[in-house]
Every structure is written in C-alpha cells, then in structure tokens.
Coordinates of C-alpha atoms in Angstrom, one line a residue:
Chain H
X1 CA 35.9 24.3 27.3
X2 CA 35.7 24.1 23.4
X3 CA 36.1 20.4 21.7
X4 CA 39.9 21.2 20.4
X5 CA 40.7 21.1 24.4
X6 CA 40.1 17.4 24.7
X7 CA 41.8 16.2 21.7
X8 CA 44.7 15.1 23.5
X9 CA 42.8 12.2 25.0
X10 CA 42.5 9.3 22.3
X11 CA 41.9 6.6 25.2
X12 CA 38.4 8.5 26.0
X13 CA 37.5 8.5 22.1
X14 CA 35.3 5.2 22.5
X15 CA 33.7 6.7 25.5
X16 CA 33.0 9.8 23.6
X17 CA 31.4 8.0 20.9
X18 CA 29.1 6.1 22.9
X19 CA 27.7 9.1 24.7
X20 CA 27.4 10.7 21.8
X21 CA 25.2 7.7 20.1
X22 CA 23.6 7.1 23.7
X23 CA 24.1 3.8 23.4
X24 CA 23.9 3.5 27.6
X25 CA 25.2 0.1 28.1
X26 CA 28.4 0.2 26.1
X27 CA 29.4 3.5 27.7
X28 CA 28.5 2.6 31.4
X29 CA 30.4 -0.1 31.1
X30 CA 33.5 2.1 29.2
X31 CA 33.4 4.4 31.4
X32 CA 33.7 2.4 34.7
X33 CA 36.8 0.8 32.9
X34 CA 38.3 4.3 32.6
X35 CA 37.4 5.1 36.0
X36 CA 38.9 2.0 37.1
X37 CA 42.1 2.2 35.2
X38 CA 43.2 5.2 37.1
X39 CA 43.5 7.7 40.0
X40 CA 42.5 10.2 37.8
X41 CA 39.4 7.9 36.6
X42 CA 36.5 9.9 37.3
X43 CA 38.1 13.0 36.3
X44 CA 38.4 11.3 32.9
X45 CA 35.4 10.7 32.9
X46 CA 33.8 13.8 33.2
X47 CA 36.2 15.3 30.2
X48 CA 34.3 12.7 28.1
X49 CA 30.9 13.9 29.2
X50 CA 32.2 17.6 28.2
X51 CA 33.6 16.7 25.0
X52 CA 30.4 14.7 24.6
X53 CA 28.5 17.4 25.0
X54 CA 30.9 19.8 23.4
X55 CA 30.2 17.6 20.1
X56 CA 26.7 17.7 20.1
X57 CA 27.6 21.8 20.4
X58 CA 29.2 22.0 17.5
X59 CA 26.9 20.2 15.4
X60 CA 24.1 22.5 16.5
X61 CA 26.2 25.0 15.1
X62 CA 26.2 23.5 11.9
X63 CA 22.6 23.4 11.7
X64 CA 21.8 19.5 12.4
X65 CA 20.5 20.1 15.6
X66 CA 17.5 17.4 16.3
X67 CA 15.7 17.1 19.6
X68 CA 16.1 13.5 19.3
X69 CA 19.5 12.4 19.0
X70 CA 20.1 15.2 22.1
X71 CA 17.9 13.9 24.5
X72 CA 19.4 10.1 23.3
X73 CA 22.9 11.4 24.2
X74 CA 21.3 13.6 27.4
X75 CA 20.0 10.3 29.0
X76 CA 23.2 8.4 28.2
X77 CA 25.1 11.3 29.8
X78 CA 23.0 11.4 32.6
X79 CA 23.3 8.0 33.2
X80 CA 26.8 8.0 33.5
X81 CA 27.1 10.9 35.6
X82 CA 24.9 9.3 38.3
X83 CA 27.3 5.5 37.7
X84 CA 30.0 8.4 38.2
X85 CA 29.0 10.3 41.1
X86 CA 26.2 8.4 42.7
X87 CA 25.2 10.8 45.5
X88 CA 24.7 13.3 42.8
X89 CA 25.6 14.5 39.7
X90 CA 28.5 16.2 37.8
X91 CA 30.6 18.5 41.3
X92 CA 28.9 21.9 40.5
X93 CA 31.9 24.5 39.7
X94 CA 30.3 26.7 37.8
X95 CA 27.3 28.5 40.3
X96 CA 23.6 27.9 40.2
X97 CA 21.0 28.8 37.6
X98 CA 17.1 28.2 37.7
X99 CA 15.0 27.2 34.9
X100 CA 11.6 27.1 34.2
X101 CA 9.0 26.5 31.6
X102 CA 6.5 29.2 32.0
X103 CA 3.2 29.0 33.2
X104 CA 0.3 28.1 30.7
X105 CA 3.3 26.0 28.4
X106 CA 3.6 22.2 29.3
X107 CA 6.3 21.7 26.7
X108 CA 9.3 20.5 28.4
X109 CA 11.4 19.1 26.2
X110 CA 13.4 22.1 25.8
X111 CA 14.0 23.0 29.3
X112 CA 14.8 19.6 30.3
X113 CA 17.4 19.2 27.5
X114 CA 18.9 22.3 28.7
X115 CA 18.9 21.4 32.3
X116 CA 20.9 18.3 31.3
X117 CA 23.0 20.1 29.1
X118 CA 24.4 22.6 32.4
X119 CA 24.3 20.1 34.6
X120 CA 27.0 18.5 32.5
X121 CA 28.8 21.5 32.5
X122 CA 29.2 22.0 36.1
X123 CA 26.5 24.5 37.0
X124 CA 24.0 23.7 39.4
X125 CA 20.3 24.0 37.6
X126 CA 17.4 24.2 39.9
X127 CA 14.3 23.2 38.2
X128 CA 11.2 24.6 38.9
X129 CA 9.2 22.2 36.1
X130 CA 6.5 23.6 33.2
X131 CA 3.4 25.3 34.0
X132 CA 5.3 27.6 36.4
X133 CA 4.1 30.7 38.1
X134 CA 6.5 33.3 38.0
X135 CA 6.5 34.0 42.1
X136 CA 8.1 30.4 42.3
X137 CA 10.6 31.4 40.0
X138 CA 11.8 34.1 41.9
X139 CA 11.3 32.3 45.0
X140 CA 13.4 29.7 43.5
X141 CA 16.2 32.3 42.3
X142 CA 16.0 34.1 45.8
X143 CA 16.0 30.7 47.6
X144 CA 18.8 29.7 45.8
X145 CA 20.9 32.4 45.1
X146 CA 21.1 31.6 41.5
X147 CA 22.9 34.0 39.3
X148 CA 20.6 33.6 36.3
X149 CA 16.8 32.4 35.5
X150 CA 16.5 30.9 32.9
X151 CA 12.5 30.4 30.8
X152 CA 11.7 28.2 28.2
X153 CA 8.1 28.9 26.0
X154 CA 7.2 27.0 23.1
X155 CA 3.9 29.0 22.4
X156 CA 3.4 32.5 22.1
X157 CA 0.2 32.9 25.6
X158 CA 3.7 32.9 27.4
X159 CA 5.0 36.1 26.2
X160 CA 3.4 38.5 28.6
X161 CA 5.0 36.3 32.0
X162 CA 8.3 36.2 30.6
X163 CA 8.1 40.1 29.7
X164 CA 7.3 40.8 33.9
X165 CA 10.2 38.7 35.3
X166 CA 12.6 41.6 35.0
X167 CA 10.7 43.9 37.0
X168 CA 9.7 40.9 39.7
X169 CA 13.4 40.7 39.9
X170 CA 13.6 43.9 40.4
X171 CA 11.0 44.2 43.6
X172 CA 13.3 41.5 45.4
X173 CA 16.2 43.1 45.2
X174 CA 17.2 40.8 42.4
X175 CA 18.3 42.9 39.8
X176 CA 22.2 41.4 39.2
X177 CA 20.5 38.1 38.4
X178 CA 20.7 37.3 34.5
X179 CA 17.6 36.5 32.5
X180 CA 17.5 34.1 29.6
X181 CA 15.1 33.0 27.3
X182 CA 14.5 30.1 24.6
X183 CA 11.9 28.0 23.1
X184 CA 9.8 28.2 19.7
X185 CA 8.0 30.9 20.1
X186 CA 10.3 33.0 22.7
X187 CA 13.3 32.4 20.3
X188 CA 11.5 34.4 17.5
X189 CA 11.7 37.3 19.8
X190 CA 14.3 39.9 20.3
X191 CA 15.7 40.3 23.7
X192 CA 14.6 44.0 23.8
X193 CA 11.2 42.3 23.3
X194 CA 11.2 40.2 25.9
X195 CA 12.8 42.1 28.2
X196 CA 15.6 39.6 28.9
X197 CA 19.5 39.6 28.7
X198 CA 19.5 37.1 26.1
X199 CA 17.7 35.0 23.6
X200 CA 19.1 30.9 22.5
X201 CA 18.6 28.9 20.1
X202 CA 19.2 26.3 21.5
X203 CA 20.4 24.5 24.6
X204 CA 24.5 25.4 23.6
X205 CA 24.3 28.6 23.0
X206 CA 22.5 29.0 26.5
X207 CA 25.7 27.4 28.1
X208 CA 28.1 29.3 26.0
X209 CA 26.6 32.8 27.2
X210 CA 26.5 31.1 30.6
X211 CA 30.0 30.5 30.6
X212 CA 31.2 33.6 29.2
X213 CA 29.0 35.3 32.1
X214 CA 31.2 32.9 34.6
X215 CA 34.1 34.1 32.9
X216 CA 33.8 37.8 33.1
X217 CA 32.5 37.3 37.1
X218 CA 35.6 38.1 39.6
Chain F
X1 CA -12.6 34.2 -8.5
X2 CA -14.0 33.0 -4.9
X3 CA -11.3 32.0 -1.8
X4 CA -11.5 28.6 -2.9
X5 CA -10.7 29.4 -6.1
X6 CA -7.7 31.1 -5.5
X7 CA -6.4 28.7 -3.1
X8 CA -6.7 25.9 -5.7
X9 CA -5.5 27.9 -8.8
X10 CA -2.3 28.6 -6.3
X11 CA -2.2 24.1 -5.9
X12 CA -2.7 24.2 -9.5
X13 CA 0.2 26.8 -10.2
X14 CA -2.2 29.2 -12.5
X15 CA -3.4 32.0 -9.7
X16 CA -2.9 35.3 -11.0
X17 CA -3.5 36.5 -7.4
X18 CA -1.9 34.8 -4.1
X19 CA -4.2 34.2 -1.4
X20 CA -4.4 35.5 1.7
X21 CA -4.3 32.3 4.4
X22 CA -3.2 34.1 7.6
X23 CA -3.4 31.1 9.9
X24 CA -5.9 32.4 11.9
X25 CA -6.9 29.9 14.8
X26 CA -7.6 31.0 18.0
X27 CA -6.9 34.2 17.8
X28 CA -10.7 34.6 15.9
X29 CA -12.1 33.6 19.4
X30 CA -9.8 37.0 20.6
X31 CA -11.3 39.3 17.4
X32 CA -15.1 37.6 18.6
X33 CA -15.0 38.2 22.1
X34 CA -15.3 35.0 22.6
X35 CA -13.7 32.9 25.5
X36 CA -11.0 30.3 24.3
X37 CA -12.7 27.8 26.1
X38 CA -15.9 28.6 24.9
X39 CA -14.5 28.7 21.1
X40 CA -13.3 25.4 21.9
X41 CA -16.1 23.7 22.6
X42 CA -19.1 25.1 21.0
X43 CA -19.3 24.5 17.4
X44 CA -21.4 27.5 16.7
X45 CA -19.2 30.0 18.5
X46 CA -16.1 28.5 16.4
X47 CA -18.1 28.9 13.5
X48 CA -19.3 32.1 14.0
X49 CA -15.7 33.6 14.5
X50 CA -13.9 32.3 11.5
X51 CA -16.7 33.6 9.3
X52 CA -16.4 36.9 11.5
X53 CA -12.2 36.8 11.0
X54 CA -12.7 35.9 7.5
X55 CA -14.6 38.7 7.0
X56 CA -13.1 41.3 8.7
X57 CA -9.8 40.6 7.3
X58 CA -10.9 39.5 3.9
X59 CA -9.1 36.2 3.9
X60 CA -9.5 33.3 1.6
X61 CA -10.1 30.3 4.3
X62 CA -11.8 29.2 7.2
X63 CA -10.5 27.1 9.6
X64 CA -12.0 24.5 12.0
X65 CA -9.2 23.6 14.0
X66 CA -9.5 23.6 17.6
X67 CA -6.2 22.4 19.4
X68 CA -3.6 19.2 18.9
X69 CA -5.9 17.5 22.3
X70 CA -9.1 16.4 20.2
X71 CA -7.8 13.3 19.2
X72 CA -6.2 11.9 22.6
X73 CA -9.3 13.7 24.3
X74 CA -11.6 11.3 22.4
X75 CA -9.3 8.0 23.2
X76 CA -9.6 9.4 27.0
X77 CA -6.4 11.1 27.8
X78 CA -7.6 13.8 30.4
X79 CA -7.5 17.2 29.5
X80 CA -7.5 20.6 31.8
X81 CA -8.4 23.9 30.3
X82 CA -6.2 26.6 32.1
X83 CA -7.6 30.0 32.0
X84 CA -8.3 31.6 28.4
X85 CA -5.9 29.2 27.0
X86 CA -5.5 26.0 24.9
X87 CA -5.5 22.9 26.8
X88 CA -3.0 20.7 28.7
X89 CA -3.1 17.1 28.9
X90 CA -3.1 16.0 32.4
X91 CA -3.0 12.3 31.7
X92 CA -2.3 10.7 28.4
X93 CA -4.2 7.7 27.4
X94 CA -0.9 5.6 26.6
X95 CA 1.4 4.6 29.4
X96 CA 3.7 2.2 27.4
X97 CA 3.5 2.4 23.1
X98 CA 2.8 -1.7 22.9
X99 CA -0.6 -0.7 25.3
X100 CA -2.3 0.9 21.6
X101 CA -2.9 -2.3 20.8
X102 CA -5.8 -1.9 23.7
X103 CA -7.0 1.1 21.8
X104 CA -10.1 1.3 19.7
X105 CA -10.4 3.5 17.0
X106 CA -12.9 6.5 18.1
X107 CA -16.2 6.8 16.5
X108 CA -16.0 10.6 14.9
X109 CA -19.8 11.1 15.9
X110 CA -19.3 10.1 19.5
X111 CA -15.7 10.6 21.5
X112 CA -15.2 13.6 22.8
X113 CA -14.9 16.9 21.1
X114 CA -14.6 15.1 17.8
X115 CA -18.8 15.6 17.4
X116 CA -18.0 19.2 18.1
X117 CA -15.2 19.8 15.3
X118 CA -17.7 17.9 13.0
X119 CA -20.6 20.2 13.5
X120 CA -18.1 23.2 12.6
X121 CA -17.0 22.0 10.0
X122 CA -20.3 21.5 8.7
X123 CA -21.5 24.9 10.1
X124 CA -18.7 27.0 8.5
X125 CA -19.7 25.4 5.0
X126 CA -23.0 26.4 5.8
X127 CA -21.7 29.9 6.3
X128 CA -18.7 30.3 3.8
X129 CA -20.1 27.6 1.1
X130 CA -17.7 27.9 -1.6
X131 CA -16.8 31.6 -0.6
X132 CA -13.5 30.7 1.2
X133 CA -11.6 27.3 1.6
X134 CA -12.8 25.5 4.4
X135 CA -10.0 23.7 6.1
X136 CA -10.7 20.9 8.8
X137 CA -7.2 19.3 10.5
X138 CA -6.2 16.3 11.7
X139 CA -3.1 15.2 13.4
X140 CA -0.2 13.7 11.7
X141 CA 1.1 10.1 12.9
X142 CA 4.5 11.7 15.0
X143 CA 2.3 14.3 16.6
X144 CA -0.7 12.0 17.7
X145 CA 1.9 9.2 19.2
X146 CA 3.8 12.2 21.2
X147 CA 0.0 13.4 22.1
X148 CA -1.1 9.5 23.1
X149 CA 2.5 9.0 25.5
X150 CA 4.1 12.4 26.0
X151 CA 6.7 14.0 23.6
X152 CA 9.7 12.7 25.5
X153 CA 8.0 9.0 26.2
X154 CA 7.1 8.7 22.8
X155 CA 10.4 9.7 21.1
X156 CA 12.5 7.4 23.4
X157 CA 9.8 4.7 22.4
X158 CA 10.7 5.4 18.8
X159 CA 14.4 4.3 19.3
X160 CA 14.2 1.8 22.2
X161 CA 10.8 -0.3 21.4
X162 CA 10.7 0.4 17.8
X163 CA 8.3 -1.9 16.8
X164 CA 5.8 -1.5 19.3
X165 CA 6.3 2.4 18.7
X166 CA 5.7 1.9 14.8
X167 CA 2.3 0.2 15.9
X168 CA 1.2 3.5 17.6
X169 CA 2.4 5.7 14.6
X170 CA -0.1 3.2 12.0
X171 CA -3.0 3.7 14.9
X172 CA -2.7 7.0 14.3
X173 CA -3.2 7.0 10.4
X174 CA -5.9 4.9 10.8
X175 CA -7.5 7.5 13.7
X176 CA -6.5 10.3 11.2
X177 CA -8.0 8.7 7.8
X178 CA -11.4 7.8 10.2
X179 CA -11.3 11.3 11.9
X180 CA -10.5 13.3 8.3
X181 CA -13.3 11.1 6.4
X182 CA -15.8 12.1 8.7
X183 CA -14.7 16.2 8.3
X184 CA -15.0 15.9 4.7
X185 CA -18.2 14.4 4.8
X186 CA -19.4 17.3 6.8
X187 CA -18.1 19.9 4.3
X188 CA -14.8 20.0 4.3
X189 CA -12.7 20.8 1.4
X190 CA -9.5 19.5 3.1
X191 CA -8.0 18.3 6.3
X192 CA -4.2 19.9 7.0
X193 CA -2.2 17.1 8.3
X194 CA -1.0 18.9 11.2
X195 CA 2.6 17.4 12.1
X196 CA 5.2 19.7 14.5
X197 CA 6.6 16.4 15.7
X198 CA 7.7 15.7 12.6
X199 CA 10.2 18.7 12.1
X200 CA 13.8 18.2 11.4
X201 CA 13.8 20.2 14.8
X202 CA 12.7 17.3 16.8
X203 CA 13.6 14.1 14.7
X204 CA 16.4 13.5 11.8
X205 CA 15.4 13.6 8.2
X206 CA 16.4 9.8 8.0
X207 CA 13.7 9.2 11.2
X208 CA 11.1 11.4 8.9
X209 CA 12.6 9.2 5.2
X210 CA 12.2 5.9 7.1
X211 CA 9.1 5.7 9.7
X212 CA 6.8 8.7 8.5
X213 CA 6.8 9.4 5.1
X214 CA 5.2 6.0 3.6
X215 CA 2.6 6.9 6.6
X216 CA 2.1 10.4 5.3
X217 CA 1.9 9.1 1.7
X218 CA -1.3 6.6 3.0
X219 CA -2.8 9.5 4.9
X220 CA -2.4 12.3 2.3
X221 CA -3.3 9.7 -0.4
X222 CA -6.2 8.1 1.7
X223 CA -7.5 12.0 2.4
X224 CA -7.8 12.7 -1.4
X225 CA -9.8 9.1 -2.1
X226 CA -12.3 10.5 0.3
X227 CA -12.7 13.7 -1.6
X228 CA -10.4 16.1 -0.1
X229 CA -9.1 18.6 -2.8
X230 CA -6.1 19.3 -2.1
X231 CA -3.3 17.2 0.7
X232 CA -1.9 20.4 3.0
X233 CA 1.0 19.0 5.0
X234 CA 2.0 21.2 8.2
X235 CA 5.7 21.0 9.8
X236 CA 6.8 23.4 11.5
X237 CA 10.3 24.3 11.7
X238 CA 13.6 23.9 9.4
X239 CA 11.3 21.3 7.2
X240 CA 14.6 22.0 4.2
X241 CA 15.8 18.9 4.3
X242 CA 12.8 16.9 4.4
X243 CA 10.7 18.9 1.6
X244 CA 12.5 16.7 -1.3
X245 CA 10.5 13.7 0.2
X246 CA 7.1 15.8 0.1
X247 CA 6.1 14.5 -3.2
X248 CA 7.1 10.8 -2.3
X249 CA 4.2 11.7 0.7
X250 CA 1.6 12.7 -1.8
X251 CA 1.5 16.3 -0.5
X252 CA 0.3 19.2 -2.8
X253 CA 0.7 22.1 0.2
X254 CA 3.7 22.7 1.9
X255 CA 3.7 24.9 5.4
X256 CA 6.9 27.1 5.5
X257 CA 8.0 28.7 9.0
X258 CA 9.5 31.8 9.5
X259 CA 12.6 29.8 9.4
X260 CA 12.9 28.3 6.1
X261 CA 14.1 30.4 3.2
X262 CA 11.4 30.3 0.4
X263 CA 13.6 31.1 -2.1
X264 CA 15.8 27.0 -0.7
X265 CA 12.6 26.1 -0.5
X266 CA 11.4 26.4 -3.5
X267 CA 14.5 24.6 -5.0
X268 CA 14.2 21.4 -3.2
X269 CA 10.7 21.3 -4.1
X270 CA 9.8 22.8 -7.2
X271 CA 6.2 21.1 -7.6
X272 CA 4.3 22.2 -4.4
X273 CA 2.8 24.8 -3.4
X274 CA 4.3 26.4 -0.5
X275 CA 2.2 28.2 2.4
X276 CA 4.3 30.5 4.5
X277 CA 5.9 32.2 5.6
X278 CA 5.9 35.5 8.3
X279 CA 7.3 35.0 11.2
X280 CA 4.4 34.4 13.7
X281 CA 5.9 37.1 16.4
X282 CA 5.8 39.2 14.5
X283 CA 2.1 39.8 14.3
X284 CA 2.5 40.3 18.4
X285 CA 5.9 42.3 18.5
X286 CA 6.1 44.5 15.4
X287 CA 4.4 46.9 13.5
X288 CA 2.1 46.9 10.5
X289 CA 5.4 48.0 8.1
X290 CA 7.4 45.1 9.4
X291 CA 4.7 42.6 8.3
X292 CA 4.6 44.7 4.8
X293 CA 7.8 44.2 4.4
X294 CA 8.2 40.1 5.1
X295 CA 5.5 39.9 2.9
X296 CA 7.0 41.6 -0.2
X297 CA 10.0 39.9 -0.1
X298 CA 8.1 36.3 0.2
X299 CA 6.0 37.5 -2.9
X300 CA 9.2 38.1 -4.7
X301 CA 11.1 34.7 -3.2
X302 CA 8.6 32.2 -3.5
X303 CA 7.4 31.9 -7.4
X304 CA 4.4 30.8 -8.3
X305 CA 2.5 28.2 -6.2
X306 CA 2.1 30.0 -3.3
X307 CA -0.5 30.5 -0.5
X308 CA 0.8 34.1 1.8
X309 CA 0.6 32.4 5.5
X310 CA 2.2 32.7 8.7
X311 CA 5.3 30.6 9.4
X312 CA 2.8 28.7 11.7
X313 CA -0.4 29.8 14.0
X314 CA -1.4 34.0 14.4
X315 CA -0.6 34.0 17.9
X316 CA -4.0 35.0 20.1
X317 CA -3.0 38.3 20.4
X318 CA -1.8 39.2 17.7
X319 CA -2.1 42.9 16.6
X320 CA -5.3 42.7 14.1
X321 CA -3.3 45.3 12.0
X322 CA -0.7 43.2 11.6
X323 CA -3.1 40.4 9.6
X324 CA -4.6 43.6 8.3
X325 CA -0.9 44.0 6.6
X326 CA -0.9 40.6 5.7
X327 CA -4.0 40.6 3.7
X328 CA -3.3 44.0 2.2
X329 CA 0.2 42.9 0.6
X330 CA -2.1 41.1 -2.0
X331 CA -5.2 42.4 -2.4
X332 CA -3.9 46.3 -2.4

C-alpha cells in the first residue's frame, strides 16, 4: 500500500505524525480516541501505522534514512499496536517470514528494525534472534511454514553461513522458500554472491520485495 | 620517503605518491597463521603480523587495533570469544546511562586488554620505527556509550534520558584521551578515533552537529596535545553530510566507505585528507582487476590529500591478491 493510498484520511494526520516522531504518549492516547470514535476504529488505526510506516519508506528512499529516528518511530508503533490489539499484534494477512541475524554477528539492530517494520505490514515474522546457527533457521522456516528467510550480517565472518542456506533449503525440501539478505556487510554483496534471491538496503525495500512476492502468489 | 612520510605529506597535501593504507586488521592474524584469538590477546603475536602484512604487501602503516571490546572489557563488561572470531559482549558494564557516574576511569597499565594493546603498540614501533605509520585506535564517544549499554539501549538513552546519556558520551572522551595518551607514550604516531555509531546511518547529522562534534573536537584536539601527529577520524557509512563539520572537530583524516563518492566528498570538505575508499567486499567477492579498477577511478576522484584505503576493515579473508591490487595501483 503506497503513502498516496491514505491521503484520503486527514482525521488520522495527527496520529500519523506522532508515530512518525515516536512521541508514544501523544499517539497512544490519539489513537485510542480514533479507535473510540468509531466502529471502524481499529481499522483506522492500523491505516495510520501503514502510512506511518509508509512515510518513514519513502524518506529512506530519499536517502535520509537514520537508524535512530526508525527505531523511535518502530517503538512508538509497536506500542500502539499492542494498545490496539492486545493479545497480539497487527492481524497477520500477509503470510509468515523468519529472520535471523547470523551466527558469529550480535548486531541486531537491523533485524529487529525490520521485524518491526513487517510486523506492521501484516506478515507474521518469526524471530530466531542474532548469533544464530543456521539448522535453527531452517528448523524455524520448516516449523513454520514461512515463505521466506530472511538474514541480517553486519560484518563480513558471516558470509560463508549465509552462502549455505540455499542448499540447507534445499536438503529439506525447502527450495520454494525465498531468501533475503541485508546488513552492512551483506548489502555490499550481490545476490549472485550470496547466493540469495535478494539483497536490501534497508528495512523498506525488504517489505516492498516481500509484498510484490505476496502479490505475484495465487 | 619512508611510510610515515608519505602518510604525512598526504595530511600535509604535498605527497607526490599516495600511500598505500589497506586497513588491514585482523585479517594479518589470517596471512600469519595466527589464531584470532590468539592475535587478540598476545601483544607479540599482533606485533609480529602487522610487520609481517606490512611487509608482504608493502604497505605504509601498521596497525594496533584489536576489536571495538577493549575498552568495555577493561570497565568489566564480559566478553566471549566465539570460535576464530572477534568478540561478543555477553554482558555490558552499564545497565541504565545515569549508572556511569559509578564508573572509574580505567588505568591503561592495568584493566584488561588495554596492557596488551599498549605493549603492541610499543612492540610494532620497535619493529617498524619510522618505517611505516604506526596507528594505535581508540573508540569514539557514540561507539563506546553503544559498547558500555548496547546499541539499541544507548541510542534510546540518547533521546529519552538525554542528560544522563550526555554524561556517558563525556566518560567516554575522558576514557579515550586517558586510553590514547598512554598509546602514544608507547610509540604511537596516532590513535584513529574509531566512531561507526556515529554515521549518518545510525544517528541524524543534527544528533552528530549537536552532542558529538564539540566531543570529537576535545578528543581530536586533546590527542594532538599529547603528541599524536596527525587526528584520523573513522565513520563508516554515508559520513556526506556530516564531513562539513570535520574541521569544526579538529580532524586532519577523513575515513571514506565504499559508499561515499570521493569526488562529493571532496567538495564538502576540501581541507582534509580523505582515506578511502574500496568497497571492503570486494577484497572477499571479486577479482584482482575489480580492485584495479576502484582504485584508478578513486586516484583520479579524490585530488590531492589522499590516503588509498578500504571503505572500512579488509575483511579476514580477504583474497591477499586483492590488497596485492590495492598496493600495486600506486606503487606500480
């Protein structure tokens, strides 16, 4: 859902705003007033956390991306989606995913940013945490019947995992399932490299590929 | 004209030849057969594998830089060495950012493997002398406070306890200015201020204009008053909209990644010299001809003032023809 599609809705600009500053309070509080002035409240709501979202997107795009100001918005998002939907999170429309941070890289920041990111989309994101072996990957994806795994490396020792998960994949039967990879040092690498469907920058462009791949699924 | 030399005629801006400063790190621990671990933690085996790299490859510096967990190490953040890798923090020292004021500064002779870097920094003068620049490295005030509390503590720390947060980032000059003074005393010619955290990747420029350059400027500035010849600041990433600021931080060396357009670069700061900038992958993933290539384009980009680097660290395994192509693009 691109940013133009939620134009029509002035009354959620404030709530949009506020995500998108994560200042928490003010949009807890905004958005249990929209939730509260309708039937169609929490559906509102969750149009606000895409366009949110959808926001931050585009000014990735345009090269002002900062890890910061993301994971402010990301924990004012979250919050709101657990004030929303309190025995979970966002419904999950859009099929599971599982992510990882490889093992020998404790950087997380990435992968957790991303999680947050899909999980305010509507996929379902398993998270198998950093330092992680690649059996529990696959386990996860198998486990879960995830349609795409998705690795995030920050420094280059993690290379030589990420370039086995196709053919661990591959020994369980899991050859449909999509592989992605981002991160400092995995984003300086070619997919062909890595032997992965696809390369991000960044968190967006992740969901964007993950959302065409929805779209082109029957 | 020694390594030294050239590295400080390129600071100067009157080199006639670039110098080669592949950022060679671990990777000499891979070209001495040495275990990481080992390289990590024995000054002598450190030692003995720059001068080896230096040599081999013909490059104008030395490096004694270990990893970005010295530092917590020595305040007592607890560290695990997995495999033939760097090292993860398990536990870091600082649970909340208003605890630092329970910190004592570390004595450089004493806490952890701080007595280690010392002795190889004063080892690889022994060895290289004036040959080749010895580097030592300390960590820059954003990186240390993500490295005391965790990346994502520390940066939420930043916005929601600001003060408290802006007591852990003047800690860490002070650990940094302590922790530098004591490398140059044992030899070195400089200390790279070593600051990924600081990158417009993570932060905004105004976070970088407001909270970390005046601490730069007294670190960089504090560095040279204890004999360091030349200030080498380290930022990884898109640093273009933060290099105009560079001179306000009293730096004379820029890092460039892979990222950063020299040519941009070079334009929003026309005073430094910039180190940089082949992308570090593509010592692992590509040929010899590719790093050929990257490197006669930057020669052409990046005017004079300029060191011929890596965007950041030679990964471990890099392919040694690879910084065999690196060194070769000037010194044919």
């Amino acid at each position: 859902m691109s940013s133009a599609s939620h134009a029509d809705s002035p009354l959620l600009e404030p709530l949009i705003s506020m995500l998108m500053d994560g200042d928490t309070e003010a949009a807890l509080l905004e958005a249990r007033r929209v939730r509260a002035a309708g039937a169609a409240g929490p559906t509102e709501v969750v149009r606000a956390l895409e366009a949110a979202m959808d926001r931050m997107s585009c000014k990735c795009t345009a090269e002002q991306f900062n890890l910061l100001e993301i994971m402010l918005a990301g924990r004012t998002v979250t919050a709101v989606a657990h004030d929303t939907f309190p025995e979970g999170s966002v419904p999950s429309t859009r099929g599971t995913v599982v992510i990882a941070t490889p093992q020998g890289d404790v950087h997380d920041l990435g992968k957790n940013l991303t999680r947050m990111v899909l999980a305010t989309k509507g996929f379902r994101v398993v998270d198998c945490g950093k330092d992680c072996p690649a059996p529990v990957m696959i386990q996860a994806v198998a486990r879960e019947d995830a349609f795409a795994l998705l690795v995030s490396g920050l420094i280059s020792p993690v290379v030589p995992l990420v370039r086995q998960l196709r053919g661990l994949l591959r020994e369980r039967g899991l050859s449909a399932v999509r592989l992605l990879a981002g991160g400092a040092a995995l984003q300086q690498c070619s997919a062909e490299a890595l032997n992965v469907d696809f390369v991000a920058g960044d968190a967006f462009e992740c969901a964007r590929y993950l959302e065409g791949l929805k779209a082109d699924r029957p | 004209m020694s390594g030294l030399e050239r590295v400080l005629a390129a600071v100067r801006r009157t080199g006639t030849r670039v110098p080669a400063v592949p950022q060679i790190f671990g990777h000499a621990a891979r070209t001495g057969g040495v275990p990481l671990r080992r390289y990590l933690t024995d000054p002598a085996a450190l030692a003995r594998c720059q001068v080896a790299a230096m040599e081999h490859y013909a490059t104008d510096a030395v490096f004694a830089l270990f990893d970005a967990s010295v530092e917590t190490e020595a305040l007592g953040s607890r560290l695990r060495f997995p495999g033939d890798s760097y090292p993860i923090i398990e536990r870091y020292i600082l649970e909340r950012a208003s605890d630092v004021a329970r910190l004592p500064l570390p004595d450089p002779r004493r806490a952890g493997r701080m007595p280690v870097a010392l002795e190889a920094v004063r080892l690889l003068r022994c060895e290289a002398g004036d040959r080749a620049l010895v580097a030592g490295c300390v960590l820059g005030p954003m990186t240390l406070a993500c490295q005391l509390m965790g990346a994502e503590p520390a940066l939420f720390a930043a916005i929601d306890e600001t003060a408290a947060f802006e007591q852990v980032l003047d800690f860490s000059v002070e650990l940094a200015l302590c922790f530098g003074t004591a490398q140059l005393e044992a030899g070195a010619h400089l200390c790279i201020v070593f600051e990924p955290s600081a990158s417009p990747a993570v932060v905004p420029p105004a976070f970088f204009r407001g909270l970390l350059k005046p601490r730069l400027r007294r670190l960089c500035e504090g560095l040279k008053r204890q004999g360091a010849l030349a200030s080498w600041l380290h930022i990884a990433g898109p640093v273009e909209p933060i290099l105009p600021y560079y001179r306000d931080c009293a730096v004379e060396i820029a890092n460039l990644d892979y990222c950063v357009d020299p040519v941009r670069a070079r334009a929003a700061a026309p005073d430094l010299c910039l180190a940089g900038n082949i992308r570090p992958m593509a010592f692992l993933d590509s040929g010899p001809e590719v790093i050929t290539e990257a490197c006669a384009q930057v020669l052409r980009e990046a005017g004079q003032g300029f060191l011929l680097s890596s965007g950041c660290e030679i990964p471990l395994d890099a392919r040694p023809e690879c910084v065999h192509a690196l060194v070769r693009a000037v010194r044919p």
